[in-house]
Amino acid sequence: MAVPVVDLPELPGVDARENPTVAVVGLGYVGSCLAAALADRGLDVVGVDTDPVLVGELRSGHCRFQEHELEEVLSRVTTAGRLRVTGEHPAVSAADVVVVAVGTPIRDDGSMADGQLRAACLALGEHLRPGQLVLLKSTLAAGTTRELVVPLLERGGLTAGRDFMLACTPERLAEGTALEELRTLPIVVGGIDARSTRAAAEFWRRALGVRVIEHESPEAAEITKLASNWWIDLNIALANELAMFCSLYDVDVLDVIEAANSLPKGSGNVNILLPSAGVGGSCLTKDPWMVWRSARSRGVELRTPQAGREVNEAMPAHTAQLVVDELVARGKDPARSKVAVLGLAFKNNTGDLRATPARGVIEALAKAGAEVRAHDPLVDPDQAEELLGVRPAESLHEAVRDADCVAILALHRCFEDLDVATLPVADSCLVLDGRAYYPKETIARLRALGHAYRGIGR
């Protein structure tokens, strides 16, 4: 359902119109979601990307990203003419607000790879005009806005803070719920000066109707985003090591977590997250390293970002070892066993393979000699085969036929009603729960059928 058009009164310092026009530079996952959300709120949006294939797809209303509602919204706003897509950067000149949402991966040493950001800022600087508001939606290493972005934009001849406004407003979206979160999550804003901060905050309040948290500097906004993912990754690492600890005493880690989380602490409760086969995606796997590298470059050695990453990066191998150990315990030779991996994406209900822990699990199982099959209806099969070395079977039954182990690494909705009793698996099949968190009743039924169950810390 479309959101009603909203009027946006004049913004401080912005070349005001009743509905300011917006340019979104970078139409990857974040940029596409943001462009769709803004256009659905009634703004005129132009999306700019250097990938001609992606531009062509979006112009036709097709969306390559697995995100709830996104394709529907993109099709609607494109048909209505509120979103147009181009590969030409001069289009940003006509916009009142320019949002930069390009990718910022990391290098092997943990530093931010700034190639996409540099290219976007240099191209943007050539087409900026006085009075525009530039917003950085990309995740940035601390200090990037002031130390890198400002000088690059100013090469075009305008001065930040005088001729145009600039603020860091980092994305904080979770895949699968991105559009809903764009409509509800508070947005963090930190401008290079007070005027930029006020203008950015006012734009987001009126454009998306959300609460805005204003910071006094772009560095504070940059660090806020990094701190969130640093905490999440470290919390999951705690859960994963707690799972290993619980296994030593045959204790179900989920029971422990539920009880521990009942303790009031601070403004809430203890909040231990859930263990799993590993952490993936584009943010949690890089942001802690970005923090670690930035601090190290300034002479401070932070321990927790590295510790959390090392624990979580080891989980795929740990998960594969659980499979191997359980097969041996049941009298089966891992080198003669068939393992069906269900769910290849890095999290439930997405088709995103970026940094997926399934890759490490599959590689370790293959090294142990197992015959690995896979099934995931949400991922692109060609991309999966290239990245994982296994082409997903078209059907669930094809993947699990005669399987000695069914490893559930992403519990998509299509797997939620999985009934092992109806599947053509081998006798005494092992169900490896990497992210399903089956209740004890389900585990008891599996065992009553003669199958085995093993979870992370269960």
Tab-separated table of C-alpha atoms in Angstrom:
chain	number	residue	atom	x	y	z
A	1	MET	CA	0.000	0.000	0.000
A	2	ALA	CA	1.425	3.381	-1.023
A	3	VAL	CA	2.189	5.916	1.675
A	4	PRO	CA	0.369	9.238	1.143
A	5	VAL	CA	2.342	12.064	-0.419
A	6	VAL	CA	3.742	14.464	2.155
A	7	ASP	CA	4.568	18.124	1.763
A	8	LEU	CA	8.043	19.135	2.827
A	9	PRO	CA	8.310	22.764	3.915
A	10	GLU	CA	11.450	24.758	3.357
A	11	LEU	CA	14.633	23.308	4.806
A	12	PRO	CA	17.239	25.607	6.322
A	13	GLY	CA	19.795	26.469	3.690
A	14	VAL	CA	18.387	24.126	1.031
A	15	ASP	CA	17.104	25.452	-2.286
A	16	ALA	CA	13.554	24.799	-1.078
A	17	ARG	CA	10.665	23.370	-3.027
A	18	GLU	CA	7.367	22.048	-1.817
A	19	ASN	CA	8.769	18.539	-2.284
A	20	PRO	CA	12.569	18.599	-2.526
A	21	THR	CA	14.006	16.365	-5.210
A	22	VAL	CA	16.467	13.701	-4.131
A	23	ALA	CA	19.362	12.020	-5.922
A	24	VAL	CA	20.556	8.663	-4.570
A	25	VAL	CA	24.092	7.839	-5.713
A	26	GLY	CA	24.699	4.085	-5.545
A	27	LEU	CA	21.805	1.703	-6.128
A	28	GLY	CA	23.007	-1.404	-4.367
A	29	TYR	CA	20.935	-2.933	-1.608
A	30	VAL	CA	20.833	0.171	0.631
A	31	GLY	CA	20.480	2.675	-2.202
A	32	SER	CA	17.662	0.778	-3.892
A	33	CYS	CA	15.725	0.429	-0.634
A	34	LEU	CA	16.212	4.105	0.200
A	35	ALA	CA	15.264	5.345	-3.278
A	36	ALA	CA	12.131	3.187	-3.227
A	37	ALA	CA	11.131	4.355	0.266
A	38	LEU	CA	11.607	8.055	-0.523
A	39	ALA	CA	9.727	7.823	-3.810
A	40	ASP	CA	6.930	5.930	-2.088
A	41	ARG	CA	6.632	8.857	0.332
A	42	GLY	CA	5.900	11.111	-2.641
A	43	LEU	CA	9.323	12.614	-3.360
A	44	ASP	CA	10.788	12.845	-6.841
A	45	VAL	CA	13.911	10.675	-6.828
A	46	VAL	CA	16.662	10.074	-9.344
A	47	GLY	CA	18.922	7.084	-8.778
A	48	VAL	CA	22.462	7.087	-10.152
A	49	ASP	CA	24.632	4.017	-10.580
A	50	THR	CA	27.604	3.183	-12.784
A	51	ASP	CA	26.451	-0.420	-13.398
A	52	PRO	CA	24.508	-0.351	-16.699
A	53	VAL	CA	22.976	-3.773	-16.073
A	54	LEU	CA	21.600	-2.695	-12.700
A	55	VAL	CA	20.313	0.559	-14.182
A	56	GLY	CA	18.510	-1.368	-16.910
A	57	GLU	CA	16.949	-3.755	-14.392
A	58	LEU	CA	15.671	-0.973	-12.177
A	59	ARG	CA	14.268	0.975	-15.115
A	60	SER	CA	12.187	-2.052	-16.038
A	61	GLY	CA	10.956	-2.442	-12.470
A	62	HIS	CA	13.006	-5.585	-11.833
A	63	CYS	CA	14.829	-5.946	-8.523
A	64	ARG	CA	17.750	-8.324	-8.006
A	65	PHE	CA	17.661	-7.931	-4.214
A	66	GLN	CA	15.658	-10.329	-2.042
A	67	GLU	CA	13.851	-7.862	0.184
A	68	HIS	CA	10.256	-7.891	1.385
A	69	GLU	CA	8.088	-5.436	-0.639
A	70	LEU	CA	11.035	-3.928	-2.504
A	71	GLU	CA	10.246	-5.146	-6.016
A	72	GLU	CA	6.604	-4.173	-5.615
A	73	VAL	CA	7.464	-0.670	-4.391
A	74	LEU	CA	10.125	-0.139	-7.074
A	75	SER	CA	7.679	-1.144	-9.778
A	76	ARG	CA	5.009	1.177	-8.376
A	77	VAL	CA	7.179	4.285	-8.050
A	78	THR	CA	8.893	3.701	-11.391
A	79	THR	CA	5.543	3.382	-13.168
A	80	ALA	CA	4.285	6.502	-11.374
A	81	GLY	CA	7.339	8.433	-12.557
A	82	ARG	CA	8.523	9.299	-9.050
A	83	LEU	CA	11.724	7.285	-9.498
A	84	ARG	CA	13.930	7.409	-12.530
A	85	VAL	CA	17.304	5.736	-12.852
A	86	THR	CA	20.368	6.799	-14.795
A	87	GLY	CA	24.044	6.067	-15.152
A	88	GLU	CA	24.910	9.745	-15.573
A	89	HIS	CA	26.186	11.760	-12.591
A	90	PRO	CA	25.164	15.179	-14.015
A	91	ALA	CA	21.627	14.246	-12.976
A	92	VAL	CA	22.518	15.123	-9.365
A	93	SER	CA	22.726	18.820	-10.230
A	94	ALA	CA	18.959	19.117	-10.373
A	95	ALA	CA	18.433	17.556	-6.930
A	96	ASP	CA	18.024	19.502	-3.719
A	97	VAL	CA	19.322	16.622	-1.587
A	98	VAL	CA	22.007	14.148	-2.669
A	99	VAL	CA	22.381	10.872	-0.760
A	100	VAL	CA	25.556	8.815	-1.241
A	101	ALA	CA	24.989	5.092	-0.642
A	102	VAL	CA	27.943	3.357	-2.278
A	103	GLY	CA	29.642	0.254	-0.901
A	104	THR	CA	32.510	0.523	1.582
A	105	PRO	CA	34.036	-2.953	1.986
A	106	ILE	CA	37.297	-3.576	3.821
A	107	ARG	CA	40.747	-4.595	2.662
A	108	ASP	CA	42.617	-7.602	4.026
A	109	ASP	CA	44.206	-5.418	6.708
A	110	GLY	CA	40.805	-4.265	8.015
A	111	SER	CA	40.991	-0.760	6.556
A	112	MET	CA	38.083	0.641	4.587
A	113	ALA	CA	38.364	0.141	0.834
A	114	ASP	CA	37.417	3.624	-0.324
A	115	GLY	CA	37.496	3.128	-4.105
A	116	GLN	CA	33.744	3.377	-4.676
A	117	LEU	CA	33.417	6.285	-2.269
A	118	ARG	CA	36.298	8.188	-3.882
A	119	ALA	CA	34.883	7.708	-7.371
A	120	ALA	CA	31.408	8.791	-6.307
A	121	CYS	CA	32.653	11.888	-4.467
A	122	LEU	CA	34.899	12.994	-7.332
A	123	ALA	CA	32.058	12.621	-9.834
A	124	LEU	CA	29.609	14.316	-7.486
A	125	GLY	CA	31.962	17.219	-6.808
A	126	GLU	CA	31.968	18.101	-10.498
A	127	HIS	CA	28.190	18.550	-10.510
A	128	LEU	CA	27.372	20.038	-7.106
A	129	ARG	CA	25.678	23.415	-7.076
A	130	PRO	CA	25.377	25.943	-4.251
A	131	GLY	CA	22.661	25.247	-1.686
A	132	GLN	CA	22.593	21.464	-1.974
A	133	LEU	CA	22.514	19.116	0.997
A	134	VAL	CA	24.788	16.068	0.707
A	135	LEU	CA	24.082	13.112	2.981
A	136	LEU	CA	26.429	10.145	3.427
A	137	LYS	CA	24.452	6.934	3.956
A	138	SER	CA	27.404	4.568	3.494
A	139	THR	CA	29.116	2.995	6.506
A	140	LEU	CA	32.328	4.941	7.040
A	141	ALA	CA	35.474	4.510	9.080
A	142	ALA	CA	35.714	7.160	11.782
A	143	GLY	CA	36.986	10.442	10.365
A	144	THR	CA	36.137	9.647	6.733
A	145	THR	CA	33.575	12.411	6.237
A	146	ARG	CA	35.913	15.188	7.266
A	147	GLU	CA	39.249	13.744	6.162
A	148	LEU	CA	38.326	12.164	2.817
A	149	VAL	CA	34.886	13.193	1.594
A	150	VAL	CA	35.183	16.944	2.177
A	151	PRO	CA	38.451	17.365	0.213
A	152	LEU	CA	37.144	15.223	-2.668
A	153	LEU	CA	33.860	17.116	-2.963
A	154	GLU	CA	35.640	20.462	-2.739
A	155	ARG	CA	37.764	19.652	-5.792
A	156	GLY	CA	34.725	20.735	-7.799
A	157	GLY	CA	35.229	24.311	-6.616
A	158	LEU	CA	32.584	24.628	-3.879
A	159	THR	CA	33.336	24.779	-0.169
A	160	ALA	CA	31.633	22.442	2.307
A	161	GLY	CA	29.717	24.304	5.011
A	162	ARG	CA	29.620	27.499	2.973
A	163	ASP	CA	28.385	26.541	-0.502
A	164	PHE	CA	26.819	23.188	0.299
A	165	MET	CA	25.902	21.290	3.431
A	166	LEU	CA	27.259	17.879	4.353
A	167	ALA	CA	26.276	15.333	6.994
A	168	CYS	CA	26.909	11.700	7.840
A	169	THR	CA	23.640	9.762	8.309
A	170	PRO	CA	24.680	6.074	8.287
A	171	GLU	CA	22.284	3.279	7.358
A	172	ARG	CA	21.335	0.801	10.071
A	173	LEU	CA	19.081	-1.589	8.164
A	174	ALA	CA	18.643	-5.335	8.543
A	175	GLU	CA	17.984	-7.394	5.448
A	176	GLY	CA	14.469	-8.740	5.237
A	177	THR	CA	12.948	-5.781	7.105
A	178	ALA	CA	14.701	-2.842	5.434
A	179	LEU	CA	11.677	-0.962	4.106
A	180	GLU	CA	9.818	-1.267	7.384
A	181	GLU	CA	12.892	-0.070	9.259
A	182	LEU	CA	13.299	2.907	6.934
A	183	ARG	CA	9.796	3.922	7.986
A	184	THR	CA	10.378	3.431	11.704
A	185	LEU	CA	14.026	3.380	12.845
A	186	PRO	CA	15.588	6.563	14.242
A	187	ILE	CA	18.195	8.077	11.949
A	188	VAL	CA	21.528	9.272	13.324
A	189	VAL	CA	22.797	12.567	11.929
A	190	GLY	CA	26.125	14.346	12.338
A	191	GLY	CA	26.954	17.320	10.129
A	192	ILE	CA	30.230	19.120	9.507
A	193	ASP	CA	28.612	22.162	11.110
A	194	ALA	CA	25.417	22.996	12.993
A	195	ARG	CA	23.636	24.183	9.859
A	196	SER	CA	24.325	20.915	8.055
A	197	THR	CA	23.143	18.884	11.038
A	198	ARG	CA	19.883	20.850	11.308
A	199	ALA	CA	19.160	20.587	7.591
A	200	ALA	CA	19.884	16.865	7.492
A	201	ALA	CA	17.755	16.195	10.561
A	202	GLU	CA	14.854	18.209	9.200
A	203	PHE	CA	15.025	16.448	5.856
A	204	TRP	CA	14.840	12.954	7.372
A	205	ARG	CA	12.069	13.904	9.788
A	206	ARG	CA	9.899	15.165	6.982
A	207	ALA	CA	10.959	12.784	4.223
A	208	LEU	CA	10.529	9.559	6.200
A	209	GLY	CA	8.583	10.729	9.252
A	210	VAL	CA	11.054	9.189	11.708
A	211	ARG	CA	12.821	10.324	14.859
A	212	VAL	CA	16.278	11.793	14.324
A	213	ILE	CA	19.183	11.635	16.756
A	214	GLU	CA	21.437	14.657	16.231
A	215	HIS	CA	25.170	14.503	16.927
A	216	GLU	CA	27.605	17.376	17.111
A	217	SER	CA	29.990	15.932	14.530
A	218	PRO	CA	30.138	13.477	11.624
A	219	GLU	CA	32.667	11.441	13.609
A	220	ALA	CA	30.033	10.742	16.281
A	221	ALA	CA	27.568	9.546	13.625
A	222	GLU	CA	30.210	7.382	11.955
A	223	ILE	CA	31.140	5.751	15.262
A	224	THR	CA	27.506	5.191	16.268
A	225	LYS	CA	27.010	2.909	13.270
A	226	LEU	CA	30.257	1.071	13.915
A	227	ALA	CA	29.472	0.679	17.620
A	228	SER	CA	26.125	-0.985	16.852
A	229	ASN	CA	27.645	-3.704	14.697
A	230	TRP	CA	30.660	-4.055	16.977
A	231	TRP	CA	28.251	-4.829	19.836
A	232	ILE	CA	26.122	-7.232	17.797
A	233	ASP	CA	29.125	-9.193	16.541
A	234	LEU	CA	30.679	-9.383	19.994
A	235	ASN	CA	27.369	-10.420	21.545
A	236	ILE	CA	26.967	-13.238	19.027
A	237	ALA	CA	30.543	-14.310	19.753
A	238	LEU	CA	29.621	-14.536	23.436
A	239	ALA	CA	26.585	-16.642	22.523
A	240	ASN	CA	28.710	-18.938	20.360
A	241	GLU	CA	31.307	-19.513	23.057
A	242	LEU	CA	28.563	-19.928	25.650
A	243	ALA	CA	27.122	-22.648	23.380
A	244	MET	CA	30.462	-24.448	23.343
A	245	PHE	CA	30.688	-24.129	27.116
A	246	CYS	CA	27.165	-25.504	27.609
A	247	SER	CA	27.973	-28.500	25.413
A	248	LEU	CA	30.694	-29.539	27.844
A	249	TYR	CA	27.978	-30.168	30.450
A	250	ASP	CA	25.158	-31.397	28.165
A	251	VAL	CA	23.201	-28.219	28.870
A	252	ASP	CA	20.883	-26.623	26.294
A	253	VAL	CA	22.289	-23.156	25.625
A	254	LEU	CA	18.851	-21.789	24.759
A	255	ASP	CA	17.635	-22.587	28.269
A	256	VAL	CA	20.615	-20.758	29.717
A	257	ILE	CA	20.157	-17.726	27.472
A	258	GLU	CA	16.455	-17.448	28.261
A	259	ALA	CA	17.132	-17.549	31.990
A	260	ALA	CA	20.127	-15.183	31.835
A	261	ASN	CA	18.122	-12.663	29.802
A	262	SER	CA	15.518	-12.397	32.565
A	263	LEU	CA	17.954	-10.418	34.722
A	264	PRO	CA	17.318	-6.647	34.802
A	265	LYS	CA	20.472	-4.714	34.093
A	266	GLY	CA	20.898	-1.034	33.308
A	267	SER	CA	17.912	0.346	31.412
A	268	GLY	CA	16.847	-3.102	30.189
A	269	ASN	CA	17.733	-6.738	30.720
A	270	VAL	CA	20.742	-8.883	30.021
A	271	ASN	CA	20.406	-9.525	26.297
A	272	ILE	CA	22.499	-12.427	25.027
A	273	LEU	CA	21.732	-13.110	21.367
A	274	LEU	CA	21.527	-16.583	19.796
A	275	PRO	CA	24.427	-18.805	18.680
A	276	SER	CA	24.600	-20.003	15.101
A	277	ALA	CA	26.745	-21.585	12.420
A	278	GLY	CA	28.397	-18.231	11.832
A	279	VAL	CA	27.974	-14.552	11.057
A	280	GLY	CA	27.717	-13.268	7.497
A	281	GLY	CA	26.565	-10.327	5.436
A	282	SER	CA	28.260	-7.102	4.484
A	283	CYS	CA	28.221	-5.266	7.817
A	284	LEU	CA	28.900	-7.472	10.829
A	285	THR	CA	31.840	-9.123	9.110
A	286	LYS	CA	33.598	-5.847	8.283
A	287	ASP	CA	32.588	-3.079	10.690
A	288	PRO	CA	34.419	-4.492	13.754
A	289	TRP	CA	37.592	-4.810	11.675
A	290	MET	CA	37.107	-1.228	10.502
A	291	VAL	CA	36.981	-0.136	14.149
A	292	TRP	CA	40.066	-2.203	15.021
A	293	ARG	CA	42.080	-0.877	12.089
A	294	SER	CA	41.105	2.769	12.661
A	295	ALA	CA	42.095	2.580	16.316
A	296	ARG	CA	45.365	0.827	15.509
A	297	SER	CA	46.297	3.511	12.990
A	298	ARG	CA	46.008	5.995	15.866
A	299	GLY	CA	48.130	3.972	18.254
A	300	VAL	CA	45.386	2.207	20.243
A	301	GLU	CA	45.091	-1.599	20.236
A	302	LEU	CA	41.453	-2.590	20.754
A	303	ARG	CA	40.928	-6.234	21.725
A	304	THR	CA	37.189	-6.867	21.572
A	305	PRO	CA	36.607	-6.230	17.837
A	306	GLN	CA	39.281	-8.769	16.944
A	307	ALA	CA	38.124	-11.269	19.575
A	308	GLY	CA	34.539	-11.215	18.365
A	309	ARG	CA	35.547	-11.590	14.746
A	310	GLU	CA	37.893	-14.499	15.453
A	311	VAL	CA	35.213	-16.397	17.385
A	312	ASN	CA	32.545	-15.898	14.743
A	313	GLU	CA	34.858	-16.593	11.819
A	314	ALA	CA	35.669	-19.975	13.407
A	315	MET	CA	32.029	-21.064	13.687
A	316	PRO	CA	31.610	-22.580	10.194
A	317	ALA	CA	34.534	-24.957	10.814
A	318	HIS	CA	33.152	-25.726	14.275
A	319	THR	CA	29.747	-26.509	12.751
A	320	ALA	CA	31.253	-28.838	10.169
A	321	GLN	CA	33.192	-30.605	12.928
A	322	LEU	CA	29.930	-31.178	14.811
A	323	VAL	CA	28.613	-32.980	11.730
A	324	VAL	CA	31.754	-35.076	11.386
A	325	ASP	CA	31.792	-36.017	15.076
A	326	GLU	CA	28.106	-36.968	15.120
A	327	LEU	CA	28.429	-39.088	11.990
A	328	VAL	CA	31.362	-40.953	13.520
A	329	ALA	CA	29.433	-41.413	16.761
A	330	ARG	CA	26.641	-43.058	14.767
A	331	GLY	CA	29.046	-45.431	13.049
A	332	LYS	CA	29.158	-43.591	9.729
A	333	ASP	CA	32.294	-42.722	7.803
A	334	PRO	CA	32.216	-38.978	6.970
A	335	ALA	CA	34.145	-39.679	3.774
A	336	ARG	CA	31.314	-41.962	2.633
A	337	SER	CA	28.478	-39.774	3.880
A	338	LYS	CA	26.082	-37.493	2.044
A	339	VAL	CA	25.336	-34.108	3.611
A	340	ALA	CA	22.470	-31.911	2.412
A	341	VAL	CA	22.881	-28.231	3.277
A	342	LEU	CA	19.572	-26.354	3.369
A	343	GLY	CA	19.845	-22.572	3.288
A	344	LEU	CA	22.946	-21.076	1.696
A	345	ALA	CA	22.306	-17.391	2.374
A	346	PHE	CA	23.936	-15.702	5.352
A	347	LYS	CA	20.633	-15.313	7.217
A	348	ASN	CA	17.046	-16.508	7.166
A	349	ASN	CA	14.694	-15.339	4.405
A	350	THR	CA	17.221	-13.613	2.150
A	351	GLY	CA	19.109	-14.710	-0.940
A	352	ASP	CA	22.257	-12.802	0.000
A	353	LEU	CA	25.433	-14.889	-0.188
A	354	ARG	CA	27.867	-12.188	0.937
A	355	ALA	CA	30.253	-13.662	3.532
A	356	THR	CA	27.822	-16.513	4.119
A	357	PRO	CA	28.987	-19.018	6.756
A	358	ALA	CA	27.626	-21.781	4.523
A	359	ARG	CA	30.779	-21.428	2.452
A	360	GLY	CA	33.066	-22.371	5.342
A	361	VAL	CA	30.796	-25.232	6.409
A	362	ILE	CA	30.705	-26.689	2.899
A	363	GLU	CA	34.461	-26.339	2.411
A	364	ALA	CA	35.203	-28.093	5.712
A	365	LEU	CA	32.749	-30.909	4.982
A	366	ALA	CA	34.207	-31.409	1.513
A	367	LYS	CA	37.696	-31.518	3.024
A	368	ALA	CA	36.474	-34.298	5.331
A	369	GLY	CA	35.455	-36.233	2.213
A	370	ALA	CA	31.691	-35.839	2.476
A	371	GLU	CA	29.483	-35.564	-0.604
A	372	VAL	CA	27.830	-32.185	-0.164
A	373	ARG	CA	24.549	-31.235	-1.798
A	374	ALA	CA	22.629	-28.020	-1.292
A	375	HIS	CA	19.233	-26.434	-1.722
A	376	ASP	CA	18.163	-22.820	-1.356
A	377	PRO	CA	15.337	-21.473	-3.527
A	378	LEU	CA	16.163	-17.847	-2.652
A	379	VAL	CA	19.742	-17.681	-3.939
A	380	ASP	CA	20.950	-17.313	-7.498
A	381	PRO	CA	22.158	-20.813	-8.475
A	382	ASP	CA	24.957	-19.571	-10.729
A	383	GLN	CA	26.272	-17.257	-8.021
A	384	ALA	CA	26.012	-20.042	-5.442
A	385	GLU	CA	27.927	-22.481	-7.612
A	386	GLU	CA	30.668	-19.935	-8.285
A	387	LEU	CA	31.046	-18.942	-4.639
A	388	LEU	CA	30.428	-22.239	-2.858
A	389	GLY	CA	31.539	-24.815	-5.410
A	390	VAL	CA	28.163	-26.582	-5.146
A	391	ARG	CA	25.241	-26.006	-7.496
A	392	PRO	CA	21.978	-25.976	-5.533
A	393	ALA	CA	19.548	-28.767	-6.347
A	394	GLU	CA	16.287	-27.536	-7.821
A	395	SER	CA	14.152	-29.459	-5.367
A	396	LEU	CA	14.343	-30.236	-1.672
A	397	HIS	CA	13.825	-33.964	-2.255
A	398	GLU	CA	16.666	-34.072	-4.765
A	399	ALA	CA	19.012	-32.464	-2.248
A	400	VAL	CA	18.149	-34.693	0.718
A	401	ARG	CA	17.778	-38.053	-1.021
A	402	ASP	CA	19.751	-40.678	0.961
A	403	ALA	CA	21.358	-37.906	3.034
A	404	ASP	CA	23.146	-39.008	6.168
A	405	CYS	CA	22.913	-35.449	7.460
A	406	VAL	CA	20.561	-32.549	6.781
A	407	ALA	CA	22.275	-29.323	7.869
A	408	ILE	CA	19.920	-26.364	8.188
A	409	LEU	CA	22.050	-23.233	7.954
A	410	ALA	CA	19.279	-20.738	7.100
A	411	LEU	CA	15.688	-21.402	8.105
A	412	HIS	CA	13.805	-19.745	5.269
A	413	ARG	CA	10.008	-19.698	5.501
A	414	CYS	CA	9.879	-22.530	2.985
A	415	PHE	CA	11.826	-24.714	5.444
A	416	GLU	CA	9.826	-23.883	8.562
A	417	ASP	CA	7.422	-26.818	8.179
A	418	LEU	CA	10.162	-29.276	7.257
A	419	ASP	CA	9.120	-32.818	8.241
A	420	VAL	CA	12.072	-35.190	8.143
A	421	ALA	CA	9.679	-38.131	8.403
A	422	THR	CA	8.396	-37.379	4.889
A	423	LEU	CA	11.820	-36.856	3.310
A	424	PRO	CA	13.830	-39.541	1.478
A	425	VAL	CA	16.803	-39.301	3.847
A	426	ALA	CA	18.988	-42.211	4.956
A	427	ASP	CA	18.145	-44.203	8.050
A	428	SER	CA	19.414	-42.666	11.263
A	429	CYS	CA	19.859	-39.253	9.618
A	430	LEU	CA	21.524	-36.448	11.547
A	431	VAL	CA	19.687	-33.110	11.626
A	432	LEU	CA	22.227	-30.351	12.220
A	433	ASP	CA	20.498	-27.216	13.478
A	434	GLY	CA	22.655	-24.270	12.492
A	435	ARG	CA	20.005	-21.555	12.742
A	436	ALA	CA	16.571	-23.159	13.178
A	437	TYR	CA	16.452	-23.305	16.992
A	438	TYR	CA	14.004	-26.193	17.035
A	439	PRO	CA	11.889	-26.569	20.194
A	440	LYS	CA	12.447	-29.605	22.379
A	441	GLU	CA	9.219	-31.211	21.184
A	442	THR	CA	10.527	-31.251	17.598
A	443	ILE	CA	13.854	-32.671	18.747
A	444	ALA	CA	12.057	-35.428	20.668
A	445	ARG	CA	10.004	-36.350	17.584
A	446	LEU	CA	13.150	-36.553	15.464
A	447	ARG	CA	14.779	-38.900	17.941
A	448	ALA	CA	11.635	-41.000	18.207
A	449	LEU	CA	11.926	-41.565	14.444
A	450	GLY	CA	15.452	-42.909	14.934
A	451	HIS	CA	17.182	-39.758	13.718
A	452	ALA	CA	19.800	-37.699	15.548
A	453	TYR	CA	19.757	-34.022	16.401
A	454	ARG	CA	22.634	-31.652	17.081
A	455	GLY	CA	22.472	-27.903	17.439
A	456	ILE	CA	24.961	-25.200	18.292
A	457	GLY	CA	25.221	-25.719	22.043
A	458	ARG	CA	22.321	-28.174	22.049
